Amino acid sequence: MQHVRSYRPAGEVSDPPVDIVTLPHDLRHLRRKLLHLSNGDMVMLDLKDAVLFHHGDRLVLENGDTVEVQAAPEKLFEVKARDTLHLIELAWHLGNRHLSAQIEGGRILILRDHVIRAMLEGLGAAVTEIEEGFQPARGAYHSHGGHGHDHHAH
């Protein structure tokens, strides 16, 4: 079984990956874990520090090949607003409840929660059930910033 001890951020590697590993957002914060690849193989991820992986990041195998991390489709609510100001207001209400949210120009994605849906609809939002990869923004309370790069002097 091959080990993974490093990774490259999405977009840095142009060669095609030898395989993919598909994980939901809450299983993409990893340091040491046995990962099941799409072809049935397994690799051992063993990093010095925990990393929050994003869709498209590449795990580097011992032989130099890479495995692409993909965001698993998840059951989400797509939240749309009347205008930009309304979208900001909705984002504030979600942030005030410390909910994971993927905030984009014209929409916000959140995990399905029917109490929150009722609140958002009460605030005038259009809420639709969708399934796609979820890449929530890291909040101020997340333990590490950046994308796993180590800037400390040793």
PDB file of C-alpha atoms in Angstrom:
ATOM      1  CA  MET A   1       0.000   0.000   0.000  1.00  0.00           C
ATOM      2  CA  GLN A   2       1.310   3.435  -0.934  1.00  0.00           C
ATOM      3  CA  HIS A   3       1.602   6.292   1.536  1.00  0.00           C
ATOM      4  CA  VAL A   4       0.750   9.943   1.000  1.00  0.00           C
ATOM      5  CA  ARG A   5       2.966  12.393   2.881  1.00  0.00           C
ATOM      6  CA  SER A   6       2.398  15.557   0.822  1.00  0.00           C
ATOM      7  CA  TYR A   7      -0.186  17.239  -1.351  1.00  0.00           C
ATOM      8  CA  ARG A   8      -0.512  19.994  -3.948  1.00  0.00           C
ATOM      9  CA  PRO A   9      -3.289  22.599  -4.038  1.00  0.00           C
ATOM     10  CA  ALA A  10      -5.878  22.421  -6.819  1.00  0.00           C
ATOM     11  CA  GLY A  11      -4.538  23.713 -10.122  1.00  0.00           C
ATOM     12  CA  GLU A  12      -0.826  23.204  -9.365  1.00  0.00           C
ATOM     13  CA  VAL A  13      -0.552  19.792 -11.054  1.00  0.00           C
ATOM     14  CA  SER A  14      -1.477  19.516 -14.729  1.00  0.00           C
ATOM     15  CA  ASP A  15      -0.809  15.788 -15.208  1.00  0.00           C
ATOM     16  CA  PRO A  16      -3.951  13.657 -14.925  1.00  0.00           C
ATOM     17  CA  PRO A  17      -4.399  11.907 -11.581  1.00  0.00           C
ATOM     18  CA  VAL A  18      -4.001   8.116 -11.418  1.00  0.00           C
ATOM     19  CA  ASP A  19      -7.173   7.918  -9.328  1.00  0.00           C
ATOM     20  CA  ILE A  20      -9.643   9.917  -7.246  1.00  0.00           C
ATOM     21  CA  VAL A  21     -10.874   9.889  -3.661  1.00  0.00           C
ATOM     22  CA  THR A  22     -14.359  11.332  -3.112  1.00  0.00           C
ATOM     23  CA  LEU A  23     -15.189  12.733   0.320  1.00  0.00           C
ATOM     24  CA  PRO A  24     -17.956  14.897   1.817  1.00  0.00           C
ATOM     25  CA  HIS A  25     -16.854  18.240   3.312  1.00  0.00           C
ATOM     26  CA  ASP A  26     -16.794  16.999   6.911  1.00  0.00           C
ATOM     27  CA  LEU A  27     -14.371  14.176   6.011  1.00  0.00           C
ATOM     28  CA  ARG A  28     -11.927  16.383   4.065  1.00  0.00           C
ATOM     29  CA  HIS A  29     -10.137  17.697   7.197  1.00  0.00           C
ATOM     30  CA  LEU A  30      -7.461  15.031   7.477  1.00  0.00           C
ATOM     31  CA  ARG A  31      -4.059  14.230   8.896  1.00  0.00           C
ATOM     32  CA  ARG A  32      -3.826  10.441   9.132  1.00  0.00           C
ATOM     33  CA  LYS A  33      -6.394   8.175   7.499  1.00  0.00           C
ATOM     34  CA  LEU A  34      -6.762   5.115   5.307  1.00  0.00           C
ATOM     35  CA  LEU A  35      -8.390   6.359   2.104  1.00  0.00           C
ATOM     36  CA  HIS A  36     -10.393   4.209  -0.309  1.00  0.00           C
ATOM     37  CA  LEU A  37      -9.818   5.198  -3.937  1.00  0.00           C
ATOM     38  CA  SER A  38     -12.403   4.909  -6.696  1.00  0.00           C
ATOM     39  CA  ASN A  39     -10.599   1.914  -8.278  1.00  0.00           C
ATOM     40  CA  GLY A  40     -10.786  -0.054  -5.010  1.00  0.00           C
ATOM     41  CA  ASP A  41      -7.156   0.549  -3.981  1.00  0.00           C
ATOM     42  CA  MET A  42      -6.310   2.056  -0.617  1.00  0.00           C
ATOM     43  CA  VAL A  43      -3.620   4.563   0.346  1.00  0.00           C
ATOM     44  CA  MET A  44      -2.455   5.662   3.777  1.00  0.00           C
ATOM     45  CA  LEU A  45      -2.563   9.419   4.256  1.00  0.00           C
ATOM     46  CA  ASP A  46       0.049  10.386   6.844  1.00  0.00           C
ATOM     47  CA  LEU A  47       0.678  14.139   7.061  1.00  0.00           C
ATOM     48  CA  LYS A  48       2.583  16.130   9.666  1.00  0.00           C
ATOM     49  CA  ASP A  49      -0.377  18.468  10.239  1.00  0.00           C
ATOM     50  CA  ALA A  50      -4.101  18.247   9.534  1.00  0.00           C
ATOM     51  CA  VAL A  51      -5.201  19.779   6.218  1.00  0.00           C
ATOM     52  CA  LEU A  52      -8.637  20.894   5.060  1.00  0.00           C
ATOM     53  CA  PHE A  53      -8.707  19.521   1.517  1.00  0.00           C
ATOM     54  CA  HIS A  54     -10.583  21.260  -1.273  1.00  0.00           C
ATOM     55  CA  HIS A  55     -12.116  19.836  -4.433  1.00  0.00           C
ATOM     56  CA  GLY A  56      -9.299  19.379  -6.950  1.00  0.00           C
ATOM     57  CA  ASP A  57      -6.418  19.141  -4.463  1.00  0.00           C
ATOM     58  CA  ARG A  58      -3.920  16.372  -5.243  1.00  0.00           C
ATOM     59  CA  LEU A  59      -2.487  13.814  -2.843  1.00  0.00           C
ATOM     60  CA  VAL A  60       1.086  12.899  -3.835  1.00  0.00           C
ATOM     61  CA  LEU A  61       1.888   9.174  -3.665  1.00  0.00           C
ATOM     62  CA  GLU A  62       5.364   7.838  -2.843  1.00  0.00           C
ATOM     63  CA  ASN A  63       5.991   7.060  -6.529  1.00  0.00           C
ATOM     64  CA  GLY A  64       5.156  10.637  -7.555  1.00  0.00           C
ATOM     65  CA  ASP A  65       1.707   9.862  -8.974  1.00  0.00           C
ATOM     66  CA  THR A  66      -1.196  11.942  -7.720  1.00  0.00           C
ATOM     67  CA  VAL A  67      -4.723  11.188  -6.542  1.00  0.00           C
ATOM     68  CA  GLU A  68      -7.335  13.916  -6.896  1.00  0.00           C
ATOM     69  CA  VAL A  69      -9.593  14.825  -3.980  1.00  0.00           C
ATOM     70  CA  GLN A  70     -13.176  15.348  -5.115  1.00  0.00           C
ATOM     71  CA  ALA A  71     -16.056  16.829  -3.152  1.00  0.00           C
ATOM     72  CA  ALA A  72     -18.824  14.237  -2.804  1.00  0.00           C
ATOM     73  CA  PRO A  73     -22.292  15.398  -3.824  1.00  0.00           C
ATOM     74  CA  GLU A  74     -24.193  16.350  -0.675  1.00  0.00           C
ATOM     75  CA  LYS A  75     -27.825  17.176   0.056  1.00  0.00           C
ATOM     76  CA  LEU A  76     -27.809  20.972   0.219  1.00  0.00           C
ATOM     77  CA  PHE A  77     -30.102  23.959   0.182  1.00  0.00           C
ATOM     78  CA  GLU A  78     -29.348  26.572  -2.466  1.00  0.00           C
ATOM     79  CA  VAL A  79     -30.336  29.938  -1.031  1.00  0.00           C
ATOM     80  CA  LYS A  80     -31.036  32.818  -3.427  1.00  0.00           C
ATOM     81  CA  ALA A  81     -31.773  36.403  -2.507  1.00  0.00           C
ATOM     82  CA  ARG A  82     -33.629  39.335  -4.068  1.00  0.00           C
ATOM     83  CA  ASP A  83     -30.397  41.310  -4.521  1.00  0.00           C
ATOM     84  CA  THR A  84     -26.848  41.641  -3.191  1.00  0.00           C
ATOM     85  CA  LEU A  85     -27.841  43.441   0.000  1.00  0.00           C
ATOM     86  CA  HIS A  86     -30.431  40.743   0.764  1.00  0.00           C
ATOM     87  CA  LEU A  87     -27.789  38.029   0.140  1.00  0.00           C
ATOM     88  CA  ILE A  88     -25.471  39.746   2.643  1.00  0.00           C
ATOM     89  CA  GLU A  89     -28.307  39.895   5.187  1.00  0.00           C
ATOM     90  CA  LEU A  90     -29.027  36.175   4.716  1.00  0.00           C
ATOM     91  CA  ALA A  91     -25.308  35.364   5.056  1.00  0.00           C
ATOM     92  CA  TRP A  92     -25.231  37.363   8.303  1.00  0.00           C
ATOM     93  CA  HIS A  93     -28.168  35.362   9.720  1.00  0.00           C
ATOM     94  CA  LEU A  94     -26.439  32.078   8.809  1.00  0.00           C
ATOM     95  CA  GLY A  95     -23.101  33.239  10.222  1.00  0.00           C
ATOM     96  CA  ASN A  96     -24.785  34.361  13.423  1.00  0.00           C
ATOM     97  CA  ARG A  97     -25.820  30.706  13.884  1.00  0.00           C
ATOM     98  CA  HIS A  98     -22.273  29.464  13.101  1.00  0.00           C
ATOM     99  CA  LEU A  99     -23.539  27.373  10.169  1.00  0.00           C
ATOM    100  CA  SER A 100     -21.142  26.129   7.508  1.00  0.00           C
ATOM    101  CA  ALA A 101     -21.939  27.980   4.300  1.00  0.00           C
ATOM    102  CA  GLN A 102     -20.523  28.208   0.795  1.00  0.00           C
ATOM    103  CA  ILE A 103     -21.030  31.836  -0.215  1.00  0.00           C
ATOM    104  CA  GLU A 104     -20.936  32.738  -3.905  1.00  0.00           C
ATOM    105  CA  GLY A 105     -21.873  35.802  -5.916  1.00  0.00           C
ATOM    106  CA  GLY A 106     -25.499  34.899  -6.449  1.00  0.00           C
ATOM    107  CA  ARG A 107     -26.210  32.178  -3.910  1.00  0.00           C
ATOM    108  CA  ILE A 108     -25.373  30.553  -0.601  1.00  0.00           C
ATOM    109  CA  LEU A 109     -25.171  26.776  -0.140  1.00  0.00           C
ATOM    110  CA  ILE A 110     -25.840  25.167   3.242  1.00  0.00           C
ATOM    111  CA  LEU A 111     -26.468  21.635   4.459  1.00  0.00           C
ATOM    112  CA  ARG A 112     -30.177  20.849   4.576  1.00  0.00           C
ATOM    113  CA  ASP A 113     -31.798  21.909   7.828  1.00  0.00           C
ATOM    114  CA  HIS A 114     -35.545  22.455   7.734  1.00  0.00           C
ATOM    115  CA  VAL A 115     -35.615  24.827  10.724  1.00  0.00           C
ATOM    116  CA  ILE A 116     -33.064  27.041   8.960  1.00  0.00           C
ATOM    117  CA  ARG A 117     -35.005  26.748   5.697  1.00  0.00           C
ATOM    118  CA  ALA A 118     -38.121  28.094   7.428  1.00  0.00           C
ATOM    119  CA  MET A 119     -36.089  30.979   8.881  1.00  0.00           C
ATOM    120  CA  LEU A 120     -34.576  31.839   5.484  1.00  0.00           C
ATOM    121  CA  GLU A 121     -37.928  31.687   3.704  1.00  0.00           C
ATOM    122  CA  GLY A 122     -39.357  33.900   6.454  1.00  0.00           C
ATOM    123  CA  LEU A 123     -36.603  36.394   5.550  1.00  0.00           C
ATOM    124  CA  GLY A 124     -37.695  36.309   1.892  1.00  0.00           C
ATOM    125  CA  ALA A 125     -35.092  33.895   0.489  1.00  0.00           C
ATOM    126  CA  ALA A 126     -35.806  31.376  -2.276  1.00  0.00           C
ATOM    127  CA  VAL A 127     -34.575  27.975  -1.028  1.00  0.00           C
ATOM    128  CA  THR A 128     -34.104  24.997  -3.388  1.00  0.00           C
ATOM    129  CA  GLU A 129     -32.972  21.432  -2.635  1.00  0.00           C
ATOM    130  CA  ILE A 130     -29.876  20.494  -4.662  1.00  0.00           C
ATOM    131  CA  GLU A 131     -27.088  17.896  -4.593  1.00  0.00           C
ATOM    132  CA  GLU A 132     -23.538  18.977  -5.374  1.00  0.00           C
ATOM    133  CA  GLY A 133     -20.093  19.235  -3.827  1.00  0.00           C
ATOM    134  CA  PHE A 134     -19.948  21.458  -0.735  1.00  0.00           C
ATOM    135  CA  GLN A 135     -16.994  23.757  -0.070  1.00  0.00           C
ATOM    136  CA  PRO A 136     -17.929  25.889   2.944  1.00  0.00           C
ATOM    137  CA  ALA A 137     -15.916  28.966   3.842  1.00  0.00           C
ATOM    138  CA  ARG A 138     -13.584  28.542   6.798  1.00  0.00           C
ATOM    139  CA  GLY A 139     -14.799  30.590   9.719  1.00  0.00           C
ATOM    140  CA  ALA A 140     -12.842  32.688  12.180  1.00  0.00           C
ATOM    141  CA  TYR A 141     -13.047  29.841  14.697  1.00  0.00           C
ATOM    142  CA  HIS A 142     -11.273  27.336  12.453  1.00  0.00           C
ATOM    143  CA  SER A 143      -7.999  26.177  13.980  1.00  0.00           C
ATOM    144  CA  HIS A 144      -5.660  26.950  11.071  1.00  0.00           C
ATOM    145  CA  GLY A 145      -5.605  29.515   8.328  1.00  0.00           C
ATOM    146  CA  GLY A 146      -4.274  29.215   4.823  1.00  0.00           C
ATOM    147  CA  HIS A 147      -4.146  26.070   2.758  1.00  0.00           C
ATOM    148  CA  GLY A 148      -1.860  23.916   4.852  1.00  0.00           C
ATOM    149  CA  HIS A 149       1.357  25.709   4.030  1.00  0.00           C
ATOM    150  CA  ASP A 150       3.736  25.896   6.977  1.00  0.00           C
ATOM    151  CA  HIS A 151       5.138  29.399   7.456  1.00  0.00           C
ATOM    152  CA  HIS A 152       6.788  28.798  10.848  1.00  0.00           C
ATOM    153  CA  ALA A 153      10.572  28.795  11.198  1.00  0.00           C
ATOM    154  CA  HIS A 154      11.898  25.528  12.616  1.00  0.00           C
TER     155      HIS A 154
END
